[in-house]
Amino acid sequence: MKTLIVYDSFFGNTEKIALSIGKAFGNTKEVTVCKAAEIKPDMLDGLDYLIVGSPTRAFSPSPATKSFLKSISSNQLAGVKVTAFDTRIAMTDKVPGFLRFMAKLFGYADKPILDSLKKNGGQEIAPSKGFFVLDSEGPLEKGEIERAVVWVKQIKKA
């Protein structure tokens, strides 16, 4: 199964999740993990799976992720199984109320990424997922790499 995991990362947290997802898919000859800014158009040819991840920046995907998504032509992902993920800060009581309100109102990067992939013909195989960081620069919360591996197992069963 030809699989492409596309990601952007500012502080390495989203990259760690992307690499963990790639490793969990198994056969490294069939799996490519690549930064969004480095994707070439032909990398989307013949895909079985496309998973796109981004840090949540201002309640949306990063600029490089948005640029990658805009480069996908209409219906280019027909028949490709897709899903998305992001990294984000957990909205706990420690986060100021205004930010919690804004996150509830505007959401995170995962859903707009998945919506874009589906708009271009992709077939959703699993709900998008958010992975948590302790602060805007990280590190990842304990157990997030393991959650990513479990998520891949669910994806592969779909």
PDB file of C-alpha atoms in Angstrom:
ATOM      1  CA  MET A   1       0.000   0.000   0.000  1.00  0.00           C
ATOM      2  CA  LYS A   2       1.592   3.231  -1.149  1.00  0.00           C
ATOM      3  CA  THR A   3       1.315   5.676   1.732  1.00  0.00           C
ATOM      4  CA  LEU A   4       2.300   9.336   1.951  1.00  0.00           C
ATOM      5  CA  ILE A   5       2.436  11.204   5.247  1.00  0.00           C
ATOM      6  CA  VAL A   6       2.739  14.947   4.701  1.00  0.00           C
ATOM      7  CA  TYR A   7       3.472  17.259   7.609  1.00  0.00           C
ATOM      8  CA  ASP A   8       4.707  20.654   8.629  1.00  0.00           C
ATOM      9  CA  SER A   9       6.434  21.317  11.938  1.00  0.00           C
ATOM     10  CA  PHE A  10       7.842  24.378  13.669  1.00  0.00           C
ATOM     11  CA  PHE A  11       9.337  22.889  16.827  1.00  0.00           C
ATOM     12  CA  GLY A  12       9.610  19.214  15.867  1.00  0.00           C
ATOM     13  CA  ASN A  13       6.485  17.958  17.634  1.00  0.00           C
ATOM     14  CA  THR A  14       4.333  17.403  14.538  1.00  0.00           C
ATOM     15  CA  GLU A  15       7.335  15.853  12.814  1.00  0.00           C
ATOM     16  CA  LYS A  16       7.700  13.331  15.666  1.00  0.00           C
ATOM     17  CA  ILE A  17       4.057  12.328  15.281  1.00  0.00           C
ATOM     18  CA  ALA A  18       4.403  12.070  11.474  1.00  0.00           C
ATOM     19  CA  LEU A  19       7.503   9.890  11.742  1.00  0.00           C
ATOM     20  CA  SER A  20       5.773   7.662  14.308  1.00  0.00           C
ATOM     21  CA  ILE A  21       2.789   7.287  11.982  1.00  0.00           C
ATOM     22  CA  GLY A  22       5.102   6.374   9.101  1.00  0.00           C
ATOM     23  CA  LYS A  23       6.951   3.808  11.187  1.00  0.00           C
ATOM     24  CA  ALA A  24       3.676   2.280  12.400  1.00  0.00           C
ATOM     25  CA  PHE A  25       2.554   1.741   8.804  1.00  0.00           C
ATOM     26  CA  GLY A  26       5.391  -0.732   8.409  1.00  0.00           C
ATOM     27  CA  ASN A  27       6.911  -1.434   4.976  1.00  0.00           C
ATOM     28  CA  THR A  28       9.286   1.499   4.542  1.00  0.00           C
ATOM     29  CA  LYS A  29       9.528   0.973   0.767  1.00  0.00           C
ATOM     30  CA  GLU A  30       5.817   1.788   0.493  1.00  0.00           C
ATOM     31  CA  VAL A  31       5.729   4.618   3.046  1.00  0.00           C
ATOM     32  CA  THR A  32       7.033   8.150   2.511  1.00  0.00           C
ATOM     33  CA  VAL A  33       7.075  10.812   5.218  1.00  0.00           C
ATOM     34  CA  CYS A  34       7.733  14.283   3.811  1.00  0.00           C
ATOM     35  CA  LYS A  35       7.487  17.940   4.807  1.00  0.00           C
ATOM     36  CA  ALA A  36       4.664  19.803   3.065  1.00  0.00           C
ATOM     37  CA  ALA A  37       7.069  22.310   1.495  1.00  0.00           C
ATOM     38  CA  GLU A  38       9.057  19.473  -0.136  1.00  0.00           C
ATOM     39  CA  ILE A  39       6.186  17.627  -1.829  1.00  0.00           C
ATOM     40  CA  LYS A  40       6.460  17.180  -5.591  1.00  0.00           C
ATOM     41  CA  PRO A  41       3.201  16.826  -7.592  1.00  0.00           C
ATOM     42  CA  ASP A  42       4.027  13.290  -8.794  1.00  0.00           C
ATOM     43  CA  MET A  43       4.273  12.094  -5.173  1.00  0.00           C
ATOM     44  CA  LEU A  44       0.466  12.015  -5.119  1.00  0.00           C
ATOM     45  CA  ASP A  45       0.288   9.574  -8.053  1.00  0.00           C
ATOM     46  CA  GLY A  46      -0.863   6.044  -7.281  1.00  0.00           C
ATOM     47  CA  LEU A  47      -1.420   6.599  -3.579  1.00  0.00           C
ATOM     48  CA  ASP A  48      -3.496   4.285  -1.432  1.00  0.00           C
ATOM     49  CA  TYR A  49      -3.237   6.439   1.718  1.00  0.00           C
ATOM     50  CA  LEU A  50      -2.599  10.144   2.298  1.00  0.00           C
ATOM     51  CA  ILE A  51      -2.298  11.453   5.844  1.00  0.00           C
ATOM     52  CA  VAL A  52      -1.655  15.150   6.367  1.00  0.00           C
ATOM     53  CA  GLY A  53      -0.609  16.784   9.630  1.00  0.00           C
ATOM     54  CA  SER A  54       0.087  20.282  10.813  1.00  0.00           C
ATOM     55  CA  PRO A  55       0.627  22.192  14.003  1.00  0.00           C
ATOM     56  CA  THR A  56      -2.386  24.297  14.865  1.00  0.00           C
ATOM     57  CA  ARG A  57      -1.395  27.902  14.234  1.00  0.00           C
ATOM     58  CA  ALA A  58      -3.952  30.644  14.909  1.00  0.00           C
ATOM     59  CA  PHE A  59      -6.664  27.934  15.013  1.00  0.00           C
ATOM     60  CA  SER A  60      -5.827  26.628  11.537  1.00  0.00           C
ATOM     61  CA  PRO A  61      -3.187  24.690   9.564  1.00  0.00           C
ATOM     62  CA  SER A  62       0.253  26.200   9.025  1.00  0.00           C
ATOM     63  CA  PRO A  63       0.932  28.259   5.876  1.00  0.00           C
ATOM     64  CA  ALA A  64       3.006  25.451   4.308  1.00  0.00           C
ATOM     65  CA  THR A  65       0.196  22.965   4.912  1.00  0.00           C
ATOM     66  CA  LYS A  66      -2.372  25.331   3.401  1.00  0.00           C
ATOM     67  CA  SER A  67      -0.133  25.816   0.370  1.00  0.00           C
ATOM     68  CA  PHE A  68       0.217  22.050  -0.089  1.00  0.00           C
ATOM     69  CA  LEU A  69      -3.558  21.579   0.161  1.00  0.00           C
ATOM     70  CA  LYS A  70      -4.158  24.330  -2.431  1.00  0.00           C
ATOM     71  CA  SER A  71      -1.756  22.569  -4.820  1.00  0.00           C
ATOM     72  CA  ILE A  72      -3.979  19.477  -4.984  1.00  0.00           C
ATOM     73  CA  SER A  73      -6.176  19.639  -8.062  1.00  0.00           C
ATOM     74  CA  SER A  74      -9.878  18.914  -8.019  1.00  0.00           C
ATOM     75  CA  ASN A  75     -10.603  15.190  -7.748  1.00  0.00           C
ATOM     76  CA  GLN A  76      -6.858  14.362  -7.730  1.00  0.00           C
ATOM     77  CA  LEU A  77      -7.411  12.233  -4.628  1.00  0.00           C
ATOM     78  CA  ALA A  78     -10.242  10.123  -6.057  1.00  0.00           C
ATOM     79  CA  GLY A  79      -9.974   6.665  -4.530  1.00  0.00           C
ATOM     80  CA  VAL A  80      -7.247   7.685  -2.056  1.00  0.00           C
ATOM     81  CA  LYS A  81      -7.929   6.925   1.607  1.00  0.00           C
ATOM     82  CA  VAL A  82      -7.312  10.097   3.605  1.00  0.00           C
ATOM     83  CA  THR A  83      -7.233  11.451   7.105  1.00  0.00           C
ATOM     84  CA  ALA A  84      -5.529  14.269   8.998  1.00  0.00           C
ATOM     85  CA  PHE A  85      -3.946  15.158  12.314  1.00  0.00           C
ATOM     86  CA  ASP A  86      -2.648  18.164  14.168  1.00  0.00           C
ATOM     87  CA  THR A  87      -0.661  19.067  17.239  1.00  0.00           C
ATOM     88  CA  ARG A  88      -2.267  21.408  19.740  1.00  0.00           C
ATOM     89  CA  ILE A  89      -2.279  22.584  23.311  1.00  0.00           C
ATOM     90  CA  ALA A  90      -4.911  20.892  25.471  1.00  0.00           C
ATOM     91  CA  MET A  91      -7.571  23.399  26.502  1.00  0.00           C
ATOM     92  CA  THR A  92      -7.450  22.793  30.238  1.00  0.00           C
ATOM     93  CA  ASP A  93      -8.338  25.134  33.081  1.00  0.00           C
ATOM     94  CA  LYS A  94      -4.717  26.348  33.000  1.00  0.00           C
ATOM     95  CA  VAL A  95      -5.321  27.955  29.581  1.00  0.00           C
ATOM     96  CA  PRO A  96      -6.868  31.441  29.714  1.00  0.00           C
ATOM     97  CA  GLY A  97     -10.637  31.438  29.212  1.00  0.00           C
ATOM     98  CA  PHE A  98     -10.429  33.624  26.114  1.00  0.00           C
ATOM     99  CA  LEU A  99      -8.196  31.057  24.344  1.00  0.00           C
ATOM    100  CA  ARG A 100     -10.498  28.203  25.362  1.00  0.00           C
ATOM    101  CA  PHE A 101     -13.442  30.152  23.931  1.00  0.00           C
ATOM    102  CA  MET A 102     -11.569  30.875  20.688  1.00  0.00           C
ATOM    103  CA  ALA A 103     -10.543  27.222  20.301  1.00  0.00           C
ATOM    104  CA  LYS A 104     -14.145  26.163  20.783  1.00  0.00           C
ATOM    105  CA  LEU A 105     -15.287  28.742  18.239  1.00  0.00           C
ATOM    106  CA  PHE A 106     -12.617  28.254  15.546  1.00  0.00           C
ATOM    107  CA  GLY A 107     -11.301  24.745  16.231  1.00  0.00           C
ATOM    108  CA  TYR A 108      -7.973  23.246  15.248  1.00  0.00           C
ATOM    109  CA  ALA A 109      -6.014  22.387  12.106  1.00  0.00           C
ATOM    110  CA  ASP A 110      -7.158  18.768  11.704  1.00  0.00           C
ATOM    111  CA  LYS A 111     -10.720  19.339  10.482  1.00  0.00           C
ATOM    112  CA  PRO A 112      -9.975  21.915   7.745  1.00  0.00           C
ATOM    113  CA  ILE A 113      -7.185  19.661   6.465  1.00  0.00           C
ATOM    114  CA  LEU A 114      -9.493  16.653   6.280  1.00  0.00           C
ATOM    115  CA  ASP A 115     -12.249  18.732   4.674  1.00  0.00           C
ATOM    116  CA  SER A 116      -9.827  19.882   1.975  1.00  0.00           C
ATOM    117  CA  LEU A 117      -8.654  16.331   1.293  1.00  0.00           C
ATOM    118  CA  LYS A 118     -12.252  15.121   0.966  1.00  0.00           C
ATOM    119  CA  LYS A 119     -13.159  18.095  -1.254  1.00  0.00           C
ATOM    120  CA  ASN A 120     -10.461  16.925  -3.666  1.00  0.00           C
ATOM    121  CA  GLY A 121     -11.880  13.406  -3.879  1.00  0.00           C
ATOM    122  CA  GLY A 122     -10.267  11.698  -0.904  1.00  0.00           C
ATOM    123  CA  GLN A 123     -12.181   9.015   0.974  1.00  0.00           C
ATOM    124  CA  GLU A 124     -12.150   9.555   4.757  1.00  0.00           C
ATOM    125  CA  ILE A 125     -10.917   6.382   6.446  1.00  0.00           C
ATOM    126  CA  ALA A 126     -10.728   7.613  10.030  1.00  0.00           C
ATOM    127  CA  PRO A 127     -11.755  10.720  11.924  1.00  0.00           C
ATOM    128  CA  SER A 128      -9.002  13.302  12.136  1.00  0.00           C
ATOM    129  CA  LYS A 129      -6.972  13.349  15.324  1.00  0.00           C
ATOM    130  CA  GLY A 130      -5.358  15.920  17.599  1.00  0.00           C
ATOM    131  CA  PHE A 131      -2.135  15.207  19.493  1.00  0.00           C
ATOM    132  CA  PHE A 132      -1.225  17.291  22.497  1.00  0.00           C
ATOM    133  CA  VAL A 133       1.824  19.370  23.334  1.00  0.00           C
ATOM    134  CA  LEU A 134       2.535  20.810  26.770  1.00  0.00           C
ATOM    135  CA  ASP A 135       3.266  24.308  25.485  1.00  0.00           C
ATOM    136  CA  SER A 136       3.350  26.119  22.130  1.00  0.00           C
ATOM    137  CA  GLU A 137       6.907  24.888  21.550  1.00  0.00           C
ATOM    138  CA  GLY A 138       6.296  21.457  23.065  1.00  0.00           C
ATOM    139  CA  PRO A 139       7.281  18.934  24.092  1.00  0.00           C
ATOM    140  CA  LEU A 140       4.617  16.375  23.244  1.00  0.00           C
ATOM    141  CA  GLU A 141       2.543  15.241  26.180  1.00  0.00           C
ATOM    142  CA  LYS A 142       3.521  11.845  27.541  1.00  0.00           C
ATOM    143  CA  GLY A 143       1.886   9.009  25.605  1.00  0.00           C
ATOM    144  CA  GLU A 144       1.159  10.920  22.394  1.00  0.00           C
ATOM    145  CA  ILE A 145       3.546   8.840  20.262  1.00  0.00           C
ATOM    146  CA  GLU A 146       1.782   5.711  21.528  1.00  0.00           C
ATOM    147  CA  ARG A 147      -1.626   7.253  20.723  1.00  0.00           C
ATOM    148  CA  ALA A 148      -0.401   7.876  17.165  1.00  0.00           C
ATOM    149  CA  VAL A 149       0.578   4.214  16.791  1.00  0.00           C
ATOM    150  CA  VAL A 150      -2.845   3.076  18.051  1.00  0.00           C
ATOM    151  CA  TRP A 151      -4.505   5.488  15.599  1.00  0.00           C
ATOM    152  CA  VAL A 152      -2.548   3.948  12.696  1.00  0.00           C
ATOM    153  CA  LYS A 153      -3.741   0.484  13.729  1.00  0.00           C
ATOM    154  CA  GLN A 154      -7.334   1.766  13.478  1.00  0.00           C
ATOM    155  CA  ILE A 155      -6.599   3.323  10.083  1.00  0.00           C
ATOM    156  CA  LYS A 156      -5.115   0.121   8.724  1.00  0.00           C
ATOM    157  CA  LYS A 157      -8.233  -1.848   9.760  1.00  0.00           C
ATOM    158  CA  ALA A 158     -10.514   0.551   7.851  1.00  0.00           C
TER     159      ALA A 158
END
